[in-house]
Amino acid sequence: MLVAGNWKMNTDRTSAVQLARDVVGAVGDVTGVQVAVCPPAVSLDAVFEVLHGSSVRLGAQNMHYEDHGAFTGEISAGMLRSVGCHYVILGHSERRQYFGETDVSVNKKVKKAREYKLVPILCVGETLAQRDAGEENAVVQTQVEKGLAGVEIRDPGEVVLAYEPVWAIGTGRTATPAQAQAMHAFIRGLLINMYGEKVGFAMQILYGGSVKPGNAADLFAQPDVDGGLIGGASLNAADFGAIVEAAVAAS
Ligand code: PGA
């Protein structure tokens, strides 16, 4: 299992360092479950210093798909490596919704991340309108297949998937464990089709969308839910720690 905190556009350098210290204090020696935090880019190096020597890994929230060049404001995979990142969140629905990211650009990013040995956390998920129209499987299938098009995966740990129904993100309205399991099983089937039984079965599929200490255990108890991508609750070290403990108990 993997529990990753997505801090989004929250914390400045000082409060990011403090939150990282609190997270390390709460779950820095946890074993049996992987833990990561994804702070804003300006705090990555400072947070890495805090995480160093603990079992908590560092992730970024986005990156560009070129190696370097005239792309004002962008950050490359190599830059993320140079400040100690292990993971990078790609294709988060907020990036798709507000910053024009498409399956094509997300796919380029996944490939570039792999080239630099970063582990992408590839986010997929339908909107409420798409679910109401019964299109959730088709939408997610397209996002998975296009996002991973041409991406070779030999070791299941090379890429992580995150199912994040858009209607559950930051809304306090979480998918029921049964809804999450149904979609995770569907995604598992797609991964097995693409990468074979052995790899597809072992790849991590995280659930994201209003995961809290109170609902984490039920979600993590589902057979195809391999952890969580945590937004709001990851900004509180005690809540994040409780979610990690739920993953430990479920694994
Ligand atoms: P949330 O965000 O936990 O605040 O709903 C999840 C995410 O966007 O990764």
Tab-separated table of N, CA and C in Angstrom, residues 107-176:
chain	number	residue	atom	x	y	z
A	107	ASN	N	0.357	11.812	-21.138
A	107	ASN	CA	1.131	10.666	-21.634
A	107	ASN	C	2.599	11.047	-21.867
A	108	LYS	N	2.822	12.230	-22.438
A	108	LYS	CA	4.214	12.682	-22.643
A	108	LYS	C	4.928	12.823	-21.309
A	109	LYS	N	4.209	13.322	-20.317
A	109	LYS	CA	4.807	13.512	-18.991
A	109	LYS	C	5.132	12.168	-18.338
A	110	VAL	N	4.217	11.208	-18.473
A	110	VAL	CA	4.466	9.884	-17.886
A	110	VAL	C	5.742	9.298	-18.482
A	111	LYS	N	5.882	9.408	-19.795
A	111	LYS	CA	7.073	8.855	-20.458
A	111	LYS	C	8.343	9.561	-19.990
A	112	LYS	N	8.268	10.875	-19.890
A	112	LYS	CA	9.468	11.616	-19.467
A	112	LYS	C	9.803	11.304	-18.012
A	113	ALA	N	8.802	11.196	-17.182
A	113	ALA	CA	9.048	10.859	-15.772
A	113	ALA	C	9.776	9.520	-15.680
A	114	ARG	N	9.327	8.532	-16.459
A	114	ARG	CA	9.963	7.202	-16.440
A	114	ARG	C	11.414	7.283	-16.909
A	115	GLU	N	11.636	8.117	-17.920
A	115	GLU	CA	13.008	8.277	-18.437
A	115	GLU	C	13.948	8.734	-17.325
A	116	TYR	N	13.426	9.530	-16.421
A	116	TYR	CA	14.238	10.059	-15.309
A	116	TYR	C	14.062	9.243	-14.030
A	117	LYS	N	13.448	8.079	-14.165
A	117	LYS	CA	13.274	7.170	-13.027
A	117	LYS	C	12.434	7.766	-11.894
A	118	LEU	N	11.554	8.695	-12.265
A	118	LEU	CA	10.539	9.137	-11.315
A	118	LEU	C	9.352	8.182	-11.434
A	119	VAL	N	8.649	7.967	-10.328
A	119	VAL	CA	7.455	7.125	-10.365
A	119	VAL	C	6.225	8.027	-10.526
A	120	PRO	N	5.570	8.000	-11.695
A	120	PRO	CA	4.374	8.825	-11.859
A	120	PRO	C	3.212	8.258	-11.040
A	121	ILE	N	2.455	9.149	-10.429
A	121	ILE	CA	1.162	8.781	-9.848
A	121	ILE	C	0.134	9.341	-10.830
A	122	LEU	N	-0.320	8.486	-11.731
A	122	LEU	CA	-1.198	8.912	-12.828
A	122	LEU	C	-2.643	8.943	-12.338
A	123	CYS	N	-3.239	10.147	-12.373
A	123	CYS	CA	-4.597	10.323	-11.845
A	123	CYS	C	-5.630	10.222	-12.957
A	124	VAL	N	-6.683	9.484	-12.674
A	124	VAL	CA	-7.807	9.347	-13.600
A	124	VAL	C	-9.096	9.475	-12.796
A	125	GLY	N	-10.182	9.783	-13.487
A	125	GLY	CA	-11.456	9.872	-12.764
A	125	GLY	C	-12.483	10.664	-13.544
A	126	GLU	N	-13.747	10.293	-13.356
A	126	GLU	CA	-14.831	10.916	-14.101
A	126	GLU	C	-15.455	12.067	-13.322
A	127	THR	N	-16.123	12.961	-14.057
A	127	THR	CA	-16.894	14.028	-13.422
A	127	THR	C	-18.257	13.476	-12.999
A	128	LEU	N	-18.993	14.282	-12.239
A	128	LEU	CA	-20.327	13.854	-11.811
A	128	LEU	C	-21.257	13.668	-13.016
A	129	ALA	N	-21.173	14.616	-13.971
A	129	ALA	CA	-22.041	14.513	-15.162
A	129	ALA	C	-21.750	13.223	-15.919
A	130	GLN	N	-20.471	12.876	-16.007
A	130	GLN	CA	-20.106	11.633	-16.708
A	130	GLN	C	-20.616	10.407	-15.965
A	131	ARG	N	-20.549	10.433	-14.630
A	131	ARG	CA	-21.076	9.284	-13.860
A	131	ARG	C	-22.596	9.206	-14.012
A	132	ASP	N	-23.254	10.374	-13.924
A	132	ASP	CA	-24.713	10.369	-14.047
A	132	ASP	C	-25.154	9.840	-15.418
A	133	ALA	N	-24.305	10.066	-16.426
A	133	ALA	CA	-24.627	9.582	-17.771
A	133	ALA	C	-24.189	8.134	-17.976
A	134	GLY	N	-23.646	7.510	-16.928
A	134	GLY	CA	-23.214	6.117	-17.040
A	134	GLY	C	-21.931	5.934	-17.840
A	135	GLU	N	-21.161	7.028	-17.955
A	135	GLU	CA	-19.965	6.980	-18.813
A	135	GLU	C	-18.673	6.768	-18.034
A	136	GLU	N	-18.781	6.490	-16.709
A	136	GLU	CA	-17.551	6.510	-15.910
A	136	GLU	C	-16.504	5.493	-16.360
A	137	ASN	N	-16.940	4.301	-16.719
A	137	ASN	CA	-15.950	3.304	-17.143
A	137	ASN	C	-15.269	3.711	-18.455
A	138	ALA	N	-16.065	4.208	-19.390
A	138	ALA	CA	-15.497	4.609	-20.684
A	138	ALA	C	-14.496	5.749	-20.510
A	139	VAL	N	-14.854	6.717	-19.647
A	139	VAL	CA	-13.972	7.866	-19.419
A	139	VAL	C	-12.655	7.405	-18.801
A	140	VAL	N	-12.758	6.579	-17.784
A	140	VAL	CA	-11.561	6.127	-17.085
A	140	VAL	C	-10.712	5.223	-17.995
A	141	GLN	N	-11.372	4.399	-18.793
A	141	GLN	CA	-10.626	3.534	-19.716
A	141	GLN	C	-9.787	4.375	-20.680
A	142	THR	N	-10.402	5.421	-21.227
A	142	THR	CA	-9.664	6.289	-22.152
A	142	THR	C	-8.476	6.942	-21.444
A	143	GLN	N	-8.695	7.436	-20.233
A	143	GLN	CA	-7.618	8.110	-19.511
A	143	GLN	C	-6.471	7.146	-19.199
A	144	VAL	N	-6.814	5.916	-18.812
A	144	VAL	CA	-5.768	4.935	-18.488
A	144	VAL	C	-5.012	4.548	-19.759
A	145	GLU	N	-5.760	4.201	-20.806
A	145	GLU	CA	-5.100	3.681	-22.015
A	145	GLU	C	-4.306	4.763	-22.736
A	146	LYS	N	-4.850	5.975	-22.793
A	146	LYS	CA	-4.100	7.054	-23.458
A	146	LYS	C	-2.955	7.544	-22.578
A	147	GLY	N	-3.203	7.599	-21.288
A	147	GLY	CA	-2.142	8.065	-20.378
A	147	GLY	C	-0.944	7.138	-20.383
A	148	LEU	N	-1.198	5.853	-20.582
A	148	LEU	CA	-0.117	4.863	-20.533
A	148	LEU	C	0.294	4.371	-21.923
A	149	ALA	N	-0.234	5.000	-22.978
A	149	ALA	CA	0.078	4.529	-24.337
A	149	ALA	C	1.588	4.548	-24.577
A	150	GLY	N	2.122	3.419	-24.990
A	150	GLY	CA	3.552	3.361	-25.297
A	150	GLY	C	4.451	3.350	-24.073
A	151	VAL	N	3.870	3.249	-22.891
A	151	VAL	CA	4.676	3.224	-21.651
A	151	VAL	C	4.935	1.766	-21.280
A	152	GLU	N	6.182	1.399	-21.289
A	152	GLU	CA	6.552	0.031	-20.890
A	152	GLU	C	6.612	-0.052	-19.374
A	153	ILE	N	6.038	-1.086	-18.819
A	153	ILE	CA	6.151	-1.308	-17.377
A	153	ILE	C	6.574	-2.755	-17.163
A	154	ARG	N	7.742	-2.953	-16.628
A	154	ARG	CA	8.223	-4.319	-16.363
A	154	ARG	C	8.093	-4.663	-14.889
A	155	ASP	N	8.346	-3.645	-14.061
A	155	ASP	CA	8.222	-3.828	-12.608
A	155	ASP	C	6.970	-3.082	-12.172
A	156	PRO	N	6.093	-3.743	-11.422
A	156	PRO	CA	4.826	-3.092	-11.056
A	156	PRO	C	5.006	-1.784	-10.297
A	157	GLY	N	6.156	-1.576	-9.684
A	157	GLY	CA	6.382	-0.342	-8.929
A	157	GLY	C	6.757	0.851	-9.783
A	158	GLU	N	6.833	0.667	-11.095
A	158	GLU	CA	7.311	1.767	-11.949
A	158	GLU	C	6.276	2.863	-12.155
A	159	VAL	N	5.009	2.525	-12.071
A	159	VAL	CA	3.931	3.511	-12.254
A	159	VAL	C	2.825	3.202	-11.244
A	160	VAL	N	2.284	4.250	-10.630
A	160	VAL	CA	1.158	4.118	-9.704
A	160	VAL	C	-0.061	4.780	-10.350
A	161	LEU	N	-1.229	4.162	-10.210
A	161	LEU	CA	-2.476	4.755	-10.688
A	161	LEU	C	-3.224	5.351	-9.498
A	162	ALA	N	-3.969	6.409	-9.734
A	162	ALA	CA	-4.842	6.940	-8.682
A	162	ALA	C	-6.214	7.189	-9.282
A	163	TYR	N	-7.226	6.513	-8.760
A	163	TYR	CA	-8.603	6.781	-9.176
A	163	TYR	C	-9.176	7.866	-8.287
A	164	GLU	N	-9.484	9.000	-8.900
A	164	GLU	CA	-10.018	10.135	-8.155
A	164	GLU	C	-11.270	10.659	-8.845
A	165	PRO	N	-12.439	10.165	-8.434
A	165	PRO	CA	-13.661	10.707	-9.027
A	165	PRO	C	-13.736	12.207	-8.738
A	166	VAL	N	-13.899	13.005	-9.784
A	166	VAL	CA	-13.817	14.460	-9.632
A	166	VAL	C	-14.853	14.963	-8.629
A	167	TRP	N	-15.994	14.302	-8.587
A	167	TRP	CA	-17.085	14.721	-7.698
A	167	TRP	C	-16.768	14.456	-6.233
A	168	ALA	N	-15.705	13.725	-5.963
A	168	ALA	CA	-15.350	13.417	-4.568
A	168	ALA	C	-14.161	14.230	-4.081
A	169	ILE	N	-13.531	14.992	-4.964
A	169	ILE	CA	-12.310	15.703	-4.575
A	169	ILE	C	-12.662	17.006	-3.876
A	170	GLY	N	-12.244	17.114	-2.628
A	170	GLY	CA	-12.422	18.349	-1.874
A	170	GLY	C	-13.882	18.653	-1.553
A	171	THR	N	-14.773	17.710	-1.785
A	171	THR	CA	-16.194	17.962	-1.608
A	171	THR	C	-16.727	17.384	-0.303
A	172	GLY	N	-15.925	16.530	0.329
A	172	GLY	CA	-16.405	15.845	1.517
A	172	GLY	C	-17.303	14.671	1.164
A	173	ARG	N	-17.563	14.514	-0.122
A	173	ARG	CA	-18.422	13.424	-0.583
A	173	ARG	C	-17.513	12.349	-1.172
A	174	THR	N	-17.341	11.264	-0.429
A	174	THR	CA	-16.420	10.238	-0.900
A	174	THR	C	-17.185	9.151	-1.659
A	175	ALA	N	-16.482	8.467	-2.541
A	175	ALA	CA	-17.087	7.296	-3.172
A	175	ALA	C	-17.353	6.263	-2.085
A	176	THR	N	-18.409	5.496	-2.219
A	176	THR	CA	-18.611	4.410	-1.265
A	176	THR	C	-17.518	3.377	-1.509
